[in-house]
Amino acid sequence: MPRILVIEDDDAIRDLIATNLEMAGYDIKQAPDGIKGQALAVQLQPDLIMLDLMLPKVDGFTVCQRLRRDDRTSDIPVLMLSALGQTQDKVEGFNAGADDYLTKPFELAEMLARVRALLRRTDRIPQAAKHSEILNYGPLTLIPERFEAIWFENTVKLTHLEFELLHCLLQRHGQTVSPSEILKEVWGYDPDDDIETIRVHIRHLRTKLEPDPRHPCYIKTVYGAGYCLELPSSEQVPLSTDAAVV
């Protein structure tokens, strides 16, 4: 039974979330503020954390950042909850380390769909490890068991989301992948009009892989169409590179 930690200061909302998740078959733990939430996350190491943004004592942004810096909780998927639905609010949430962002008020059916998608995608074993799929091309090799990439002979540590996003692009190397395809495959739910989720994580990947993230030469934006991963073949790979290493 997957364990979910709900960190939410509004008692009514927290109880509503917990009740519906328990009815769906999840083991639920609760925390009313950021300090208790962070402590429970470290203690319990749940399969998923649902984290409200506006929390007393320590806000959700700070809690998420602390969880990502702690080796004991860095890989736990975080679904951020907030009444703040502007693009910049979502960008800040993703930059803090959230895997997904759900704006209040939300439908319970949508909440359950997001939870299932996150648990399925981060099932401690990435999709790439479950199927016989492309895992390397030219200077890039993906290591599913450790969520790492070998990039020009250097090891790059990736988050779950970054790994799945890079894997999605690698499967279609040289092709333009639309935002709707990426959202369906990586996030696991039907696409909407907001593609800022993808933009933020593409930017994170570029920071780790591109020599100059502001002028990407490998992960390219095809304006109005999507993103394309273009890598040199093995014969074209130089002996050395100035690509970023993280």
Short mmCIF file of C-alpha atoms in Angstrom, two decimals:
data_model
loop_
_atom_site.label_atom_id
_atom_site.label_comp_id
_atom_site.label_asym_id
_atom_site.label_seq_id
_atom_site.Cartn_x
_atom_site.Cartn_y
_atom_site.Cartn_z
CA MET A 1 0.00 0.00 0.00
CA PRO A 2 1.67 3.27 -1.09
CA ARG A 3 2.17 5.75 1.74
CA ILE A 4 1.32 9.42 1.12
CA LEU A 5 2.20 12.29 3.43
CA VAL A 6 -0.25 15.22 3.25
CA ILE A 7 1.22 18.50 4.54
CA GLU A 8 -1.67 20.99 4.68
CA ASP A 9 -2.61 23.54 7.36
CA ASP A 10 -6.33 23.77 6.52
CA ASP A 11 -7.96 21.02 8.60
CA ALA A 12 -11.01 20.68 6.34
CA ILE A 13 -8.98 20.42 3.14
CA ARG A 14 -6.46 18.05 4.73
CA ASP A 15 -9.22 15.76 6.01
CA LEU A 16 -10.98 15.81 2.63
CA ILE A 17 -7.78 14.87 0.82
CA ALA A 18 -6.89 12.19 3.36
CA THR A 19 -10.35 10.62 3.32
CA ASN A 20 -10.48 10.36 -0.46
CA LEU A 21 -6.96 8.97 -0.69
CA GLU A 22 -7.69 6.39 1.99
CA MET A 23 -10.85 5.36 0.11
CA ALA A 24 -8.63 4.91 -2.96
CA GLY A 25 -6.43 2.48 -1.03
CA TYR A 26 -3.51 4.63 0.15
CA ASP A 27 -1.89 4.76 3.58
CA ILE A 28 -2.13 8.41 4.66
CA LYS A 29 -0.10 10.39 7.17
CA GLN A 30 -0.80 14.04 7.93
CA ALA A 31 1.03 17.15 9.09
CA PRO A 32 -0.45 20.64 9.76
CA ASP A 33 2.68 22.76 9.21
CA GLY A 34 6.02 22.83 7.46
CA ILE A 35 8.21 21.87 10.42
CA LYS A 36 6.19 18.76 11.32
CA GLY A 37 5.79 17.92 7.65
CA GLN A 38 9.52 17.95 6.99
CA ALA A 39 10.20 15.89 10.11
CA LEU A 40 7.60 13.27 9.13
CA ALA A 41 8.96 13.14 5.58
CA VAL A 42 12.43 12.29 6.90
CA GLN A 43 11.08 9.83 9.44
CA LEU A 44 8.56 8.00 7.23
CA GLN A 45 10.12 8.45 3.77
CA PRO A 46 6.70 8.11 2.09
CA ASP A 47 6.11 7.19 -1.53
CA LEU A 48 4.61 10.62 -2.27
CA ILE A 49 4.33 13.99 -0.53
CA MET A 50 1.41 16.35 -1.10
CA LEU A 51 2.69 19.74 -0.01
CA ASP A 52 0.65 22.91 0.46
CA LEU A 53 2.45 26.10 -0.51
CA MET A 54 1.11 28.51 2.13
CA LEU A 55 2.06 26.78 5.39
CA PRO A 56 2.62 28.20 8.89
CA LYS A 57 6.12 28.20 10.44
CA VAL A 58 7.89 27.13 7.22
CA ASP A 59 6.37 27.69 3.77
CA GLY A 60 6.02 24.98 1.14
CA PHE A 61 8.76 26.37 -1.11
CA THR A 62 11.31 26.13 1.72
CA VAL A 63 10.13 22.67 2.78
CA CYS A 64 10.43 21.39 -0.79
CA GLN A 65 13.94 22.83 -1.15
CA ARG A 66 15.02 21.21 2.12
CA LEU A 67 13.57 17.86 1.09
CA ARG A 68 15.47 17.99 -2.20
CA ARG A 69 18.76 18.74 -0.41
CA ASP A 70 18.34 15.82 2.00
CA ASP A 71 19.55 12.46 0.59
CA ARG A 72 16.84 10.68 2.59
CA THR A 73 14.03 12.55 0.83
CA SER A 74 15.57 13.90 -2.38
CA ASP A 75 13.93 11.27 -4.62
CA ILE A 76 10.43 11.36 -3.11
CA PRO A 77 7.95 12.85 -5.62
CA VAL A 78 6.27 16.06 -4.46
CA LEU A 79 2.83 17.23 -5.59
CA MET A 80 2.55 20.91 -4.65
CA LEU A 81 -0.89 22.31 -3.76
CA SER A 82 -1.67 26.02 -3.92
CA ALA A 83 -4.39 28.57 -4.49
CA LEU A 84 -1.75 30.55 -6.41
CA GLY A 85 -2.21 29.53 -10.02
CA GLN A 86 -0.21 32.11 -11.93
CA THR A 87 2.54 30.89 -14.23
CA GLN A 88 5.26 32.46 -12.09
CA ASP A 89 3.93 30.68 -8.98
CA LYS A 90 4.16 27.36 -10.78
CA VAL A 91 7.65 28.16 -12.04
CA GLU A 92 8.78 28.89 -8.48
CA GLY A 93 7.24 25.63 -7.31
CA PHE A 94 9.02 23.59 -9.96
CA ASN A 95 12.28 25.42 -9.33
CA ALA A 96 11.94 24.54 -5.65
CA GLY A 97 11.84 20.88 -6.66
CA ALA A 98 8.15 20.01 -7.04
CA ASP A 99 7.31 17.25 -9.51
CA ASP A 100 3.79 18.46 -10.21
CA TYR A 101 1.57 21.39 -9.25
CA LEU A 102 -2.16 21.34 -8.54
CA THR A 103 -4.08 24.60 -8.24
CA LYS A 104 -6.88 24.96 -5.66
CA PRO A 105 -9.75 24.48 -5.93
CA PHE A 106 -9.34 21.19 -7.74
CA GLU A 107 -11.57 18.27 -8.60
CA LEU A 108 -10.94 15.18 -6.49
CA ALA A 109 -10.85 13.07 -9.64
CA GLU A 110 -8.02 15.21 -11.01
CA MET A 111 -6.14 14.96 -7.71
CA LEU A 112 -6.37 11.18 -7.75
CA ALA A 113 -5.23 11.08 -11.38
CA ARG A 114 -2.17 13.21 -10.58
CA VAL A 115 -1.35 11.00 -7.59
CA ARG A 116 -1.62 7.81 -9.64
CA ALA A 117 0.51 9.31 -12.40
CA LEU A 118 3.27 10.38 -10.01
CA LEU A 119 3.34 7.04 -8.21
CA ARG A 120 3.33 5.13 -11.48
CA ARG A 121 6.07 7.23 -13.04
CA THR A 122 8.31 7.24 -9.97
CA ASP A 123 7.72 3.63 -9.02
CA ARG A 124 11.36 3.48 -7.85
CA ILE A 125 11.99 1.85 -11.24
CA PRO A 126 11.79 4.21 -14.22
CA GLN A 127 9.86 3.19 -17.30
CA ALA A 128 13.13 2.80 -19.19
CA ALA A 129 14.14 -0.07 -16.92
CA LYS A 130 10.90 -1.97 -17.55
CA HIS A 131 11.07 -2.16 -21.33
CA SER A 132 13.59 -2.80 -24.06
CA GLU A 133 13.95 0.78 -25.22
CA ILE A 134 16.67 3.05 -26.52
CA LEU A 135 18.97 3.96 -23.67
CA ASN A 136 21.98 5.36 -25.49
CA TYR A 137 22.96 7.36 -28.53
CA GLY A 138 26.28 9.02 -29.27
CA PRO A 139 27.56 10.74 -26.12
CA LEU A 140 24.46 9.93 -24.02
CA THR A 141 23.75 6.75 -22.05
CA LEU A 142 20.93 6.51 -19.50
CA ILE A 143 21.34 4.43 -16.33
CA PRO A 144 17.77 3.70 -15.11
CA GLU A 145 18.74 1.99 -11.86
CA ARG A 146 20.46 5.12 -10.56
CA PHE A 147 18.62 7.88 -12.45
CA GLU A 148 21.89 8.94 -14.01
CA ALA A 149 23.20 9.80 -17.43
CA ILE A 150 26.65 9.19 -18.82
CA TRP A 151 27.21 12.37 -20.80
CA PHE A 152 30.43 12.63 -22.79
CA GLU A 153 31.94 10.07 -20.33
CA ASN A 154 30.90 12.15 -17.31
CA THR A 155 28.24 11.02 -14.81
CA VAL A 156 25.29 13.38 -14.42
CA LYS A 157 22.79 12.87 -11.60
CA LEU A 158 19.16 13.42 -12.67
CA THR A 159 15.89 13.72 -10.82
CA HIS A 160 13.11 11.24 -11.64
CA LEU A 161 11.40 13.82 -13.82
CA GLU A 162 14.56 14.87 -15.61
CA PHE A 163 15.38 11.24 -16.32
CA GLU A 164 11.95 10.47 -17.77
CA LEU A 165 11.92 13.69 -19.80
CA LEU A 166 15.35 12.99 -21.26
CA HIS A 167 14.34 9.38 -21.94
CA CYS A 168 11.19 10.60 -23.73
CA LEU A 169 13.26 12.81 -26.02
CA LEU A 170 15.88 10.12 -26.57
CA GLN A 171 13.24 7.67 -27.78
CA ARG A 172 12.47 10.13 -30.58
CA HIS A 173 15.98 11.34 -31.21
CA GLY A 174 16.11 13.82 -34.09
CA GLN A 175 12.32 14.25 -34.06
CA THR A 176 10.24 17.09 -32.69
CA VAL A 177 8.21 15.96 -29.67
CA SER A 178 5.08 18.00 -28.98
CA PRO A 179 4.22 19.28 -25.49
CA SER A 180 1.09 17.10 -25.45
CA GLU A 181 3.18 13.97 -26.11
CA ILE A 182 5.62 14.91 -23.36
CA LEU A 183 2.88 15.61 -20.81
CA LYS A 184 1.15 12.31 -21.56
CA GLU A 185 4.31 10.21 -21.44
CA VAL A 186 6.27 11.90 -18.66
CA TRP A 187 3.59 13.34 -16.39
CA GLY A 188 1.03 10.67 -17.18
CA TYR A 189 -2.08 12.82 -17.62
CA ASP A 190 -3.92 14.52 -20.44
CA PRO A 191 -2.30 17.75 -21.60
CA ASP A 192 -3.63 21.21 -20.91
CA ASP A 193 -2.74 24.64 -22.23
CA ASP A 194 -0.05 25.28 -19.62
CA ILE A 195 3.34 24.07 -20.88
CA GLU A 196 5.36 26.01 -18.30
CA THR A 197 5.80 22.69 -16.49
CA ILE A 198 7.80 21.36 -19.43
CA ARG A 199 9.74 24.59 -19.96
CA VAL A 200 11.06 24.63 -16.42
CA HIS A 201 12.30 21.05 -16.54
CA ILE A 202 13.79 21.48 -20.02
CA ARG A 203 15.71 24.45 -18.58
CA HIS A 204 16.96 22.27 -15.71
CA LEU A 205 18.15 19.61 -18.16
CA ARG A 206 19.94 22.20 -20.28
CA THR A 207 21.74 23.48 -17.18
CA LYS A 208 23.11 19.99 -16.61
CA LEU A 209 23.88 19.00 -20.20
CA GLU A 210 24.47 22.05 -22.37
CA PRO A 211 27.83 23.88 -22.58
CA ASP A 212 25.81 27.13 -22.77
CA PRO A 213 22.24 26.60 -21.51
CA ARG A 214 21.17 29.98 -22.92
CA HIS A 215 22.16 28.85 -26.41
CA PRO A 216 21.37 25.11 -26.45
CA CYS A 217 22.87 22.96 -29.15
CA TYR A 218 21.53 19.54 -28.04
CA ILE A 219 18.05 20.08 -26.53
CA LYS A 220 16.46 22.40 -29.05
CA THR A 221 13.19 24.30 -28.98
CA VAL A 222 11.16 24.01 -32.17
CA TYR A 223 8.96 27.06 -31.76
CA GLY A 224 5.29 26.31 -31.99
CA ALA A 225 5.92 22.57 -32.21
CA GLY A 226 7.86 21.24 -29.23
CA TYR A 227 11.38 20.03 -28.41
CA CYS A 228 13.99 18.01 -30.24
CA LEU A 229 17.05 16.16 -28.92
CA GLU A 230 19.86 16.29 -31.46
CA LEU A 231 23.04 14.43 -30.55
CA PRO A 232 26.14 13.57 -32.59
CA SER A 233 26.57 9.91 -33.49
CA SER A 234 29.34 7.87 -31.84
CA GLU A 235 31.63 8.54 -34.78
CA GLN A 236 31.12 12.29 -34.38
CA VAL A 237 31.67 12.50 -30.62
CA PRO A 238 34.82 14.52 -29.83
CA LEU A 239 37.43 13.17 -27.44
CA SER A 240 36.78 16.01 -25.01
CA THR A 241 33.93 18.46 -24.37
CA ASP A 242 33.12 21.51 -22.29
CA ALA A 243 29.59 20.25 -21.56
CA ALA A 244 28.33 20.93 -18.07
CA VAL A 245 28.78 18.24 -15.44
CA VAL A 246 26.58 18.04 -12.35
#
